[in-house]
Backbone as JSON, one array per atom type, in Angstrom:
{
  "sequence": "XXXXXXXXXXXXXXXXXXXXXXXXXXXXXXXXXXXXXXXXXXXXXXXXXXXXXXXXXXXXXXXXXXXXXXXXXXXXXXXXXXXXXXXXXXXXXXXXXXXXXXXXXXXXXXXXXXXXXXXXXXXXXXXXXXXXXXXXXXXXXXXXXXXXXXXXXXXXXXXXXXXXXXXXXXXXXXXXXXXXXXXXXXXXXXXXXXXXXXXXXXXXXXXXXXXXXXXXXXXXXXXXXXXXXXXXXXXXXXXXXXXXXXXXXXXXXXXXX",
  "N": [[148.58, 85.64, 104.64], [146.83, 88.55, 103.68], [144.77, 91.28, 104.55], [142.34, 93.89, 103.95], [140.9, 96.3, 105.76], [138.13, 97.91, 105.02], [136.57, 99.81, 106.23], [136.57, 101.46, 109.08], [135.82, 102.92, 112.16], [137.93, 104.43, 113.68], [138.26, 106.58, 115.38], [136.02, 106.38, 116.97], [136.39, 104.1, 118.38], [138.31, 104.7, 120.25], [139.28, 107.82, 121.71], [141.79, 108.53, 122.34], [144.94, 109.44, 121.13], [147.31, 107.85, 121.19], [146.31, 105.31, 121.81], [144.77, 104.93, 119.53], [146.74, 104.59, 117.57], [147.9, 102.25, 118.56], [145.8, 100.44, 118.18], [145.76, 100.27, 115.38], [148.24, 99.1, 114.93], [148.0, 96.66, 116.26], [146.12, 95.48, 114.6], [147.63, 95.25, 112.28], [149.44, 93.29, 113.03], [147.78, 91.14, 112.97], [147.46, 90.59, 110.33], [146.12, 92.54, 108.93], [146.67, 94.5, 106.49], [146.09, 97.05, 105.55], [143.98, 99.81, 106.48], [140.96, 101.57, 106.06], [140.2, 104.57, 107.37], [137.32, 105.95, 108.76], [135.19, 108.72, 109.28], [132.36, 110.38, 110.71], [131.94, 113.08, 110.65], [133.46, 116.26, 109.79], [135.15, 117.57, 111.59], [136.02, 115.5, 113.28], [137.31, 113.97, 111.34], [139.62, 115.52, 110.56], [140.99, 115.54, 112.98], [141.47, 112.79, 113.55], [142.94, 112.13, 111.29], [145.27, 113.6, 111.75], [146.1, 112.4, 114.15], [146.8, 109.85, 113.26], [148.88, 110.23, 111.55], [151.44, 109.2, 111.36], [151.09, 106.6, 110.74], [151.58, 104.76, 108.16], [150.21, 102.79, 106.85], [147.59, 103.28, 106.93], [144.71, 104.53, 105.4], [142.42, 107.15, 104.39], [139.03, 108.36, 104.38], [136.94, 111.05, 103.48], [134.11, 112.93, 104.43], [130.62, 113.88, 104.9], [128.37, 112.35, 106.89], [124.95, 111.06, 106.72], [123.97, 111.31, 109.29], [124.82, 113.72, 110.19], [123.4, 115.69, 108.94], [121.91, 117.91, 109.79], [123.76, 119.56, 110.89], [126.26, 120.04, 109.29], [128.52, 121.55, 109.48], [130.32, 124.64, 109.35], [131.12, 126.02, 106.21], [131.42, 123.48, 104.99], [131.74, 122.24, 102.49], [134.01, 123.46, 101.44], [135.88, 122.57, 103.3], [135.86, 119.83, 102.84], [136.99, 119.83, 100.29], [139.51, 120.8, 100.94], [140.43, 118.69, 102.53], [140.5, 116.58, 100.72], [142.82, 117.01, 99.35], [144.83, 116.08, 100.95], [147.46, 113.71, 101.5], [146.8, 110.96, 102.04], [144.15, 110.55, 101.6], [141.64, 108.78, 100.05], [139.06, 108.44, 99.23], [135.6, 109.55, 99.19], [133.39, 109.82, 101.83], [131.83, 108.48, 104.87], [128.92, 108.65, 102.96], [125.45, 109.21, 102.19], [122.17, 107.85, 102.7], [119.91, 107.69, 105.43], [117.16, 106.45, 106.61], [116.23, 105.22, 108.81], [117.0, 106.29, 111.31], [115.99, 108.78, 110.95], [117.27, 111.3, 110.49], [117.2, 114.75, 110.25], [115.33, 115.64, 107.39], [114.05, 113.76, 104.58], [114.51, 115.12, 102.15], [116.58, 116.93, 102.77], [118.63, 115.16, 103.44], [118.97, 113.85, 100.97], [119.81, 115.98, 99.37], [122.3, 116.62, 100.57], [123.66, 114.21, 100.1], [123.71, 114.06, 97.25], [125.19, 116.35, 96.62], [127.72, 115.67, 97.59], [128.29, 113.45, 96.05], [128.62, 114.75, 93.64], [130.94, 116.2, 94.21], [132.73, 114.08, 94.46], [132.79, 113.19, 91.86], [133.88, 115.43, 90.64], [136.45, 115.45, 91.76], [137.38, 113.0, 91.1], [137.14, 110.61, 92.68], [136.35, 107.55, 94.43], [133.29, 106.55, 96.16], [132.08, 105.99, 99.49], [129.33, 104.42, 100.63], [126.57, 104.92, 102.68], [123.7, 103.23, 103.59], [120.67, 102.94, 104.98], [117.7, 101.5, 105.35], [116.89, 102.86, 103.08], [117.13, 102.04, 100.53], [115.88, 102.05, 97.92], [115.82, 104.77, 97.16], [118.56, 105.38, 97.33], [119.62, 103.74, 95.29], [118.3, 104.77, 93.04], [119.31, 107.39, 92.95], [122.04, 106.85, 92.6], [122.07, 105.67, 90.09], [121.96, 107.85, 88.47], [123.89, 109.6, 89.43], [126.27, 108.37, 90.24], [129.77, 108.51, 90.59], [132.5, 108.25, 88.16], [134.56, 106.63, 89.28], [133.18, 104.93, 90.85], [131.5, 103.17, 93.59], [131.12, 101.9, 96.98], [128.85, 99.86, 98.63], [128.6, 100.1, 101.79], [128.8, 98.02, 104.73], [126.84, 96.1, 103.92], [123.35, 95.62, 103.72], [121.06, 94.93, 102.43], [118.97, 92.7, 100.4], [119.47, 89.79, 98.21], [118.11, 90.22, 95.8], [118.1, 93.01, 95.59], [120.85, 93.4, 95.38], [121.35, 92.24, 92.89], [120.25, 94.14, 91.18], [121.91, 96.32, 91.8], [124.33, 95.41, 90.86], [124.45, 96.13, 88.23], [125.52, 98.6, 88.22], [128.59, 100.47, 88.79], [129.55, 99.28, 91.34], [130.74, 98.1, 94.49], [130.38, 95.62, 97.09], [130.32, 95.63, 100.48], [130.96, 93.64, 103.27], [130.33, 93.37, 106.72], [130.96, 92.39, 110.17], [128.42, 91.48, 110.81], [127.59, 89.73, 108.87], [128.31, 87.28, 109.73], [126.41, 86.47, 111.49], [123.99, 84.18, 112.67], [121.28, 84.47, 111.96], [121.29, 86.09, 109.75], [120.22, 85.72, 107.05], [119.6, 86.89, 104.56], [121.96, 88.28, 104.03], [123.75, 86.16, 103.91], [122.89, 84.77, 101.62], [123.37, 86.72, 99.69], [126.17, 87.23, 99.91], [127.1, 84.77, 99.16], [126.35, 84.51, 96.5], [127.19, 86.72, 95.02], [129.55, 87.92, 92.55], [132.91, 87.21, 93.29], [134.81, 89.14, 92.76], [133.57, 91.52, 93.25], [133.3, 91.99, 95.88], [134.02, 93.39, 99.06], [135.46, 93.58, 102.38], [134.88, 94.66, 105.76], [135.5, 96.03, 109.03], [133.76, 97.74, 110.34], [134.15, 98.68, 112.81], [133.67, 100.51, 115.88], [131.5, 98.8, 115.87], [129.27, 96.02, 114.98], [130.52, 93.5, 115.63], [132.15, 90.43, 114.8], [130.6, 87.19, 115.14], [132.23, 85.36, 116.43], [133.53, 86.85, 118.3], [131.65, 87.78, 120.0], [130.19, 89.93, 122.41], [132.4, 91.42, 122.85], [133.98, 94.61, 122.2], [134.14, 95.76, 118.96], [137.0, 95.69, 116.75], [139.54, 96.48, 114.28], [141.36, 94.33, 114.22], [139.88, 92.01, 114.4], [139.0, 91.31, 111.91], [139.65, 89.1, 110.32], [137.96, 87.0, 110.98], [135.61, 87.54, 109.62], [136.4, 87.28, 106.95], [137.04, 84.55, 106.97], [134.51, 83.44, 107.44], [133.09, 84.16, 105.11], [134.55, 82.81, 103.13], [134.08, 80.15, 103.91], [131.3, 80.08, 103.67], [131.0, 80.39, 100.91], [132.22, 78.15, 100.11], [134.9, 78.12, 99.3], [138.47, 78.41, 98.9], [140.22, 79.75, 101.63], [142.6, 81.28, 101.49], [142.69, 82.02, 98.79], [140.28, 83.46, 98.58], [140.79, 85.55, 100.41], [142.99, 86.8, 99.2], [141.8, 87.74, 96.83], [139.84, 89.5, 97.89], [141.52, 91.4, 99.03], [142.91, 92.37, 96.78], [140.72, 93.41, 95.38], [140.09, 95.57, 97.04], [142.36, 97.24, 96.83], [142.15, 97.87, 94.12], [139.65, 99.18, 94.02], [140.1, 101.5, 95.58], [142.07, 102.64, 94.1], [144.78, 102.07, 94.53], [148.21, 101.03, 94.68], [150.16, 98.09, 95.32]],
  "CA": [[147.29, 86.24, 104.3], [146.71, 89.99, 103.9], [143.42, 91.79, 104.43], [142.16, 95.34, 103.92], [139.68, 96.72, 106.45], [137.7, 99.04, 104.19], [135.68, 100.74, 106.94], [136.75, 101.39, 110.54], [135.67, 104.2, 112.86], [138.98, 104.36, 114.7], [138.01, 107.64, 116.35], [134.94, 105.98, 117.87], [136.89, 103.03, 119.25], [138.95, 105.45, 121.33], [139.68, 109.18, 121.34], [143.19, 108.72, 122.71], [145.79, 109.28, 119.94], [148.22, 106.72, 121.34], [145.51, 104.08, 121.69], [144.39, 104.78, 118.12], [147.9, 104.0, 116.88], [148.04, 100.88, 119.04], [144.76, 99.65, 117.51], [146.18, 100.01, 114.0], [149.38, 98.18, 114.95], [147.45, 95.34, 116.61], [145.5, 94.95, 113.39], [148.71, 94.88, 111.35], [149.99, 92.02, 113.51], [146.8, 90.1, 112.63], [147.38, 90.46, 108.89], [145.36, 93.63, 108.32], [147.74, 95.3, 105.89], [145.63, 98.44, 105.42], [142.67, 100.17, 107.05], [140.38, 102.86, 105.67], [139.61, 105.26, 108.51], [136.07, 106.63, 108.43], [134.61, 109.6, 110.3], [131.03, 110.85, 110.32], [131.95, 114.53, 110.48], [134.75, 116.78, 109.33], [136.01, 117.86, 112.74], [136.66, 114.24, 113.67], [138.22, 113.55, 110.27], [140.92, 116.19, 110.62], [141.66, 115.13, 114.21], [141.96, 111.42, 113.4], [144.0, 112.15, 110.28], [146.48, 114.07, 112.43], [146.51, 111.38, 115.13], [147.34, 108.67, 112.58], [149.75, 110.72, 110.47], [152.66, 108.38, 111.26], [150.7, 105.22, 110.37], [151.54, 104.84, 106.69], [149.35, 101.74, 106.28], [146.21, 103.74, 107.12], [144.17, 105.49, 104.44], [141.31, 107.91, 104.96], [137.92, 108.84, 103.57], [136.4, 112.28, 104.05], [132.73, 113.19, 104.01], [129.63, 114.18, 105.93], [127.39, 111.27, 106.87], [123.58, 111.56, 106.9], [123.71, 111.62, 110.71], [125.24, 115.1, 110.44], [122.74, 116.53, 107.94], [121.42, 119.14, 110.38], [124.89, 120.41, 111.29], [127.45, 119.56, 108.58], [129.67, 122.39, 109.81], [130.5, 125.84, 108.54], [131.99, 125.85, 105.03], [131.74, 122.06, 104.92], [132.21, 121.87, 101.16], [135.4, 123.93, 101.33], [136.71, 121.7, 104.14], [136.03, 118.56, 102.12], [137.95, 120.07, 99.21], [140.83, 120.89, 101.56], [140.82, 117.35, 102.97], [140.77, 115.74, 99.55], [144.19, 117.26, 98.9], [145.77, 115.4, 101.83], [148.11, 112.6, 100.8], [146.29, 109.61, 102.26], [142.7, 110.52, 101.38], [141.44, 107.99, 98.83], [137.63, 108.29, 98.95], [134.65, 110.44, 99.86], [132.43, 109.03, 102.57], [130.69, 107.82, 104.32], [127.83, 109.52, 102.56], [124.31, 108.39, 101.79], [120.84, 108.11, 103.25], [119.54, 106.88, 106.6], [115.76, 106.72, 106.95], [115.91, 104.53, 110.06], [117.16, 107.23, 112.42], [115.24, 110.0, 110.62], [118.08, 112.51, 110.64], [116.66, 115.81, 109.41], [114.25, 115.09, 106.58], [114.57, 113.05, 103.41], [115.01, 116.06, 101.14], [117.89, 117.47, 103.18], [119.61, 114.07, 103.3], [119.22, 113.63, 99.54], [120.6, 117.12, 98.88], [123.67, 116.43, 101.06], [124.21, 113.05, 99.4], [123.97, 114.39, 95.85], [126.3, 117.33, 96.52], [128.99, 114.98, 97.8], [128.52, 112.65, 94.84], [129.15, 115.69, 92.64], [132.33, 116.47, 94.57], [133.54, 112.89, 94.14], [132.95, 113.22, 90.4], [134.79, 116.54, 90.34], [137.81, 115.13, 92.19], [137.69, 111.67, 90.58], [137.32, 109.7, 93.8], [135.23, 106.65, 94.71], [132.48, 106.94, 97.31], [131.69, 105.0, 100.49], [127.91, 104.73, 100.71], [125.75, 104.48, 103.82], [122.3, 103.01, 103.22], [119.87, 102.26, 106.01], [116.27, 101.58, 105.04], [116.72, 103.89, 102.04], [117.73, 101.4, 99.36], [115.33, 102.45, 96.62], [116.29, 106.12, 96.85], [120.0, 105.31, 97.09], [119.85, 103.16, 93.97], [117.82, 105.71, 92.02], [120.26, 108.5, 92.87], [123.31, 106.36, 92.06], [121.92, 105.44, 88.65], [122.15, 109.12, 87.78], [124.95, 110.45, 89.98], [127.46, 107.64, 90.67], [130.96, 109.0, 89.9], [133.19, 107.25, 87.34], [135.36, 105.7, 90.08], [132.28, 103.97, 91.47], [131.23, 103.26, 95.02], [130.94, 100.67, 97.74], [127.72, 99.82, 99.56], [129.27, 99.64, 102.99], [128.0, 97.26, 105.68], [125.69, 95.75, 103.08], [122.24, 95.16, 104.56], [119.89, 94.6, 101.61], [118.9, 91.29, 100.03], [120.1, 89.4, 96.95], [117.41, 90.87, 94.69], [118.63, 94.37, 95.51], [122.23, 93.3, 94.89], [121.33, 91.97, 91.45], [120.05, 95.44, 90.52], [123.09, 97.16, 92.02], [125.45, 94.89, 90.07], [124.48, 96.82, 86.94], [126.29, 99.83, 88.41], [129.99, 100.28, 89.19], [129.47, 99.22, 92.79], [131.22, 96.97, 95.27], [129.51, 95.28, 98.21], [131.2, 95.37, 101.61], [130.31, 92.92, 104.36], [130.91, 93.55, 108.05], [130.84, 91.23, 111.05], [127.05, 90.96, 110.91], [127.37, 88.63, 107.93], [128.58, 86.03, 110.45], [125.32, 86.16, 112.42], [123.23, 83.02, 112.21], [119.97, 84.82, 111.38], [121.47, 87.06, 108.65], [120.08, 84.88, 105.86], [119.7, 87.73, 103.35], [123.38, 88.55, 103.78], [124.39, 84.9, 103.51], [122.54, 84.51, 100.22], [124.04, 87.71, 98.85], [127.62, 87.0, 99.92], [127.37, 83.5, 98.47], [126.04, 84.58, 95.07], [127.88, 87.81, 94.33], [130.89, 87.65, 92.02], [133.89, 87.51, 94.33], [135.57, 90.35, 92.44], [132.8, 92.71, 93.61], [133.12, 91.96, 97.34], [135.01, 93.89, 100.01], [135.06, 93.35, 103.77], [135.16, 95.77, 106.67], [135.19, 95.75, 110.44], [132.72, 98.65, 110.84], [134.42, 98.85, 114.24], [133.54, 99.54, 116.98], [130.2, 98.12, 115.79], [129.16, 94.83, 114.14], [131.58, 92.54, 115.96], [131.87, 89.07, 114.33], [130.01, 86.32, 116.17], [133.31, 84.69, 117.17], [133.99, 87.75, 119.36], [130.44, 88.35, 120.6], [130.38, 90.43, 123.76], [133.54, 92.33, 122.85], [133.87, 95.78, 121.35], [134.81, 95.39, 117.72], [138.19, 96.42, 116.32], [140.01, 95.94, 113.0], [142.1, 93.07, 114.39], [138.96, 90.87, 114.32], [138.47, 91.21, 110.55], [139.89, 87.79, 109.72], [136.79, 86.14, 111.22], [134.64, 87.8, 108.55], [136.94, 86.64, 105.74], [136.9, 83.1, 107.13], [133.1, 83.08, 107.29], [132.7, 84.29, 103.71], [135.17, 81.7, 102.4], [133.35, 78.92, 104.25], [129.96, 80.21, 103.09], [131.11, 80.21, 99.46], [132.92, 76.88, 99.89], [136.09, 78.46, 98.53], [139.71, 78.41, 99.68], [140.38, 80.99, 102.4], [143.73, 82.06, 100.97], [142.29, 82.6, 97.51], [139.26, 84.48, 98.86], [141.45, 86.69, 101.06], [143.8, 87.49, 98.19], [140.89, 88.47, 95.94], [139.27, 90.61, 98.64], [142.58, 92.41, 99.17], [143.11, 92.98, 95.46], [139.53, 94.22, 95.11], [140.19, 96.8, 97.83], [143.37, 98.08, 96.19], [141.6, 98.33, 92.84], [138.58, 100.14, 94.26], [140.65, 102.76, 96.08], [143.08, 103.15, 93.18], [146.07, 101.96, 95.2], [149.14, 99.99, 94.24], [150.79, 97.37, 96.43]],
  "C": [[147.31, 87.74, 104.64], [145.26, 90.39, 103.69], [143.42, 93.31, 104.46], [140.83, 95.63, 104.61], [139.2, 98.01, 105.79], [136.78, 100.02, 104.91], [135.84, 100.55, 108.45], [136.65, 102.79, 111.13], [136.68, 104.22, 114.02], [138.77, 105.42, 115.78], [136.86, 107.35, 117.3], [135.34, 104.82, 118.77], [137.53, 103.66, 120.49], [139.31, 106.84, 120.82], [141.15, 109.42, 121.61], [144.11, 108.47, 121.51], [146.74, 108.09, 120.02], [147.47, 105.4, 121.18], [145.06, 103.85, 120.26], [145.53, 104.14, 117.33], [148.1, 102.54, 117.29], [147.04, 99.96, 118.35], [145.18, 99.3, 116.08], [147.35, 99.04, 113.95], [148.95, 96.77, 115.34], [146.84, 94.68, 115.38], [146.56, 94.47, 112.4], [149.31, 93.53, 111.74], [149.06, 90.85, 113.2], [146.58, 89.98, 111.12], [146.54, 91.51, 108.19], [146.37, 94.63, 107.77], [147.37, 96.78, 105.79], [144.26, 98.59, 106.06], [142.23, 101.48, 106.41], [139.68, 103.43, 106.9], [138.43, 106.09, 108.05], [135.65, 107.51, 109.6], [133.27, 110.11, 109.79], [131.0, 112.35, 110.06], [133.36, 115.03, 110.22], [135.69, 117.12, 110.47], [136.75, 116.6, 113.18], [137.65, 113.77, 112.61], [139.59, 114.19, 110.43], [141.7, 115.8, 111.88], [142.27, 113.73, 114.07], [143.08, 111.35, 112.36], [145.32, 112.58, 110.91], [147.0, 113.0, 113.39], [147.23, 110.21, 114.47], [148.34, 109.03, 111.48], [151.02, 109.89, 110.31], [152.36, 106.94, 110.84], [150.52, 105.15, 108.86], [150.75, 103.7, 106.04], [147.87, 102.1, 106.42], [145.85, 104.74, 106.03], [142.9, 106.11, 105.03], [140.27, 108.24, 103.9], [137.35, 110.07, 104.26], [134.98, 112.51, 103.53], [131.86, 113.5, 105.2], [128.54, 113.13, 105.84], [125.98, 111.84, 107.06], [123.24, 111.89, 108.34], [124.02, 113.08, 111.04], [124.5, 116.1, 109.56], [122.26, 117.86, 108.51], [122.54, 120.08, 110.8], [126.17, 119.91, 110.62], [128.7, 120.37, 108.88], [129.78, 123.56, 108.85], [131.48, 125.55, 107.4], [132.37, 124.39, 104.8], [132.26, 121.64, 103.55], [133.67, 122.27, 100.97], [136.32, 123.0, 102.12], [136.9, 120.33, 103.5], [137.07, 118.73, 101.01], [139.36, 120.21, 99.75], [141.32, 119.49, 101.96], [141.18, 116.42, 101.84], [142.23, 115.85, 99.11], [145.24, 116.59, 99.8], [146.22, 114.07, 101.22], [147.37, 111.27, 100.89], [144.76, 109.53, 102.19], [142.43, 109.86, 100.03], [139.97, 107.84, 98.45], [136.84, 109.39, 99.62], [133.6, 109.57, 100.54], [132.73, 109.03, 104.06], [129.58, 108.82, 104.07], [126.64, 108.64, 102.18], [123.03, 108.83, 102.45], [120.56, 107.15, 104.4], [118.13, 107.27, 107.02], [115.35, 106.03, 108.25], [115.94, 105.49, 111.23], [116.41, 108.54, 112.2], [116.03, 111.26, 110.95], [117.54, 113.58, 109.71], [115.42, 115.32, 108.69], [114.87, 114.49, 105.32], [115.18, 114.01, 102.39], [116.38, 116.6, 101.5], [118.97, 116.4, 103.1], [119.98, 113.86, 101.84], [120.09, 114.75, 98.98], [122.07, 116.98, 99.3], [124.37, 115.3, 100.32], [124.6, 113.42, 97.97], [125.13, 115.37, 95.72], [127.65, 116.64, 96.69], [129.31, 114.01, 96.66], [129.1, 113.53, 93.73], [130.61, 116.03, 92.93], [133.22, 115.28, 94.23], [133.77, 112.78, 92.64], [133.98, 114.27, 90.03], [136.24, 116.18, 90.65], [138.21, 113.69, 91.85], [138.04, 110.69, 91.7], [136.12, 108.76, 93.92], [134.49, 107.11, 95.96], [132.16, 105.74, 98.19], [130.26, 105.33, 100.9], [127.25, 104.07, 101.92], [124.31, 104.37, 103.36], [121.61, 102.27, 104.35], [118.4, 102.55, 105.76], [115.97, 102.68, 104.03], [117.16, 103.36, 100.68], [117.21, 101.88, 98.03], [115.82, 103.83, 96.22], [117.79, 106.13, 96.56], [120.28, 104.81, 95.68], [119.43, 104.11, 92.86], [118.79, 106.87, 91.84], [121.57, 108.04, 92.23], [123.22, 106.07, 90.57], [122.2, 106.71, 87.86], [123.44, 109.83, 88.18], [126.23, 109.7, 90.39], [128.68, 108.13, 89.9], [131.66, 107.89, 89.12], [133.99, 106.22, 88.14], [134.49, 104.73, 90.89], [132.12, 104.17, 92.97], [131.17, 101.89, 95.66], [129.73, 100.85, 98.64], [128.24, 99.22, 100.86], [128.29, 98.99, 103.96], [126.69, 96.83, 105.02], [124.58, 95.12, 103.93], [120.99, 94.8, 103.76], [119.91, 93.11, 101.25], [119.54, 91.04, 98.66], [119.42, 90.06, 95.76], [117.9, 92.3, 94.5], [120.05, 94.35, 94.93], [122.27, 93.06, 93.39], [121.08, 93.25, 90.66], [121.31, 96.29, 90.62], [124.29, 96.69, 91.21], [125.55, 95.55, 88.71], [125.28, 98.11, 87.0], [127.72, 99.48, 88.82], [130.08, 100.32, 90.71], [130.12, 97.95, 93.33], [130.29, 96.79, 96.48], [130.41, 94.89, 99.38], [130.42, 94.74, 102.76], [131.08, 93.12, 105.66], [130.66, 92.3, 108.89], [129.44, 90.66, 111.16], [126.75, 89.88, 109.89], [127.58, 87.28, 108.61], [127.43, 85.62, 111.36], [124.41, 85.08, 111.83], [121.92, 83.39, 111.51], [120.07, 85.78, 110.2], [121.36, 86.36, 107.3], [120.16, 85.68, 104.56], [121.15, 88.01, 102.99], [124.1, 87.3, 103.33], [124.12, 84.62, 102.03], [123.29, 85.46, 99.29], [125.54, 87.45, 98.76], [127.99, 85.72, 99.17], [127.25, 83.64, 96.96], [126.73, 85.71, 94.32], [129.16, 87.32, 93.67], [131.93, 88.06, 93.05], [134.64, 88.8, 94.04], [134.78, 91.64, 92.68], [132.6, 92.82, 95.13], [134.32, 92.59, 98.05], [134.56, 93.46, 101.41], [135.53, 94.5, 104.63], [134.89, 95.33, 108.1], [133.95, 96.52, 110.9], [132.89, 98.84, 112.35], [134.18, 100.31, 114.65], [132.23, 98.76, 116.99], [130.35, 96.78, 115.06], [130.28, 93.8, 114.39], [131.21, 91.15, 115.41], [131.41, 88.17, 115.47], [131.07, 85.61, 117.0], [133.8, 85.53, 118.34], [132.8, 88.41, 120.06], [130.69, 88.75, 122.05], [131.56, 91.38, 123.89], [133.26, 93.53, 121.97], [134.71, 95.53, 120.1], [136.03, 96.27, 117.45], [138.71, 95.77, 115.05], [140.72, 94.6, 113.11], [141.21, 91.84, 114.27], [138.49, 90.58, 112.9], [138.61, 89.82, 109.93], [138.68, 86.86, 109.88], [135.74, 86.32, 110.13], [135.11, 87.17, 107.24], [136.77, 85.13, 105.81], [135.45, 82.66, 106.91], [132.68, 83.12, 105.82], [133.3, 83.16, 102.87], [134.43, 80.39, 102.66], [131.96, 78.93, 103.62], [129.97, 79.9, 101.6], [131.75, 78.88, 99.09], [134.12, 77.08, 98.97], [137.29, 78.53, 99.47], [139.93, 79.77, 100.35], [141.49, 81.87, 101.84], [143.36, 82.75, 99.67], [141.24, 83.7, 97.7], [139.91, 85.73, 99.45], [142.27, 87.5, 100.07], [142.91, 88.32, 97.27], [140.27, 89.67, 96.64], [140.28, 91.75, 98.78], [142.82, 93.13, 97.85], [141.93, 93.85, 95.05], [139.63, 95.58, 95.8], [141.2, 97.76, 97.21], [142.82, 98.68, 94.9], [140.54, 99.41, 93.07], [139.12, 101.5, 94.69], [141.76, 103.33, 95.2], [144.48, 103.12, 93.76], [146.92, 100.88, 94.55], [149.78, 99.36, 95.46], [152.13, 98.0, 96.78]]
}
C-alpha cells in the first residue's frame, strides 16, 4: 500500500532540520510514498524547502495563507514567483479565506486569495485551498477564478450539500484525521458519497490527529488510519481505496510515478 500525504506542516511539527528529515523517513517506512509540505508564510517555506532538499519524496506548495494577510512579507508576489521555479514546487497554497479567526478583514483576505489564484493561473499550477467558515465566498470566488489545473479543498469541513455544489468545479476534497471522529457526521456523509476519484487525504500534521492516536501530536506516519477509516466508511476494499487515493494525488499535482 502506498499513500500520499497531501498536506503536512512539517515545519510546525519541529523546527529542527534533522528531526524534519526523520519525520519524513518515518512516514516513508509506514507506506507514505510522498508528502506535500505546506507552510503558512514565505519565510518558513524557503527554510523548510532547504531543510528537506535531500528528501526527494517530498514535494512543496508555496503561498501566503489568510493567517498572514496583515503581514505577507515584503515583495511577497516576487518571492512566490521565485519559489515557483524551484524543482519540487507543485502547487500554490495554502491560500483561501478564514472568517473564524478574523485575520485582517474580509476584503483584505479576498484580495490576497484572488491575487494568488491569478498567479496559479499564470504559472499553470493547482491550488491548495483553506476554507474556515467562509464557504460561500470561497465557492463564489472559485467559480470565477479557479485556475485550469483546479484546486483541493483541504481539510474539508463543509457538509454534503456544499460538496455537491463544489463537484461542478474542478475541485478535489481532502480529508484529514478529523474525519475519523465519531461526531463528524457531516464529514462521514460527504466522504461516503463523493466519487472516490475526487478524494484526497492528508495528515494536516501536527493538527487533526486520527482518533486511533488521540492524545498524540499528529505526524504524516499516522495517515494510514485515515485511509482505513474512509475505506471502512465506504464499505470498499482498503487496497483499492488506497491505490485510487494515491493515483488521485499524482494526477492532481501533475506528477508521474
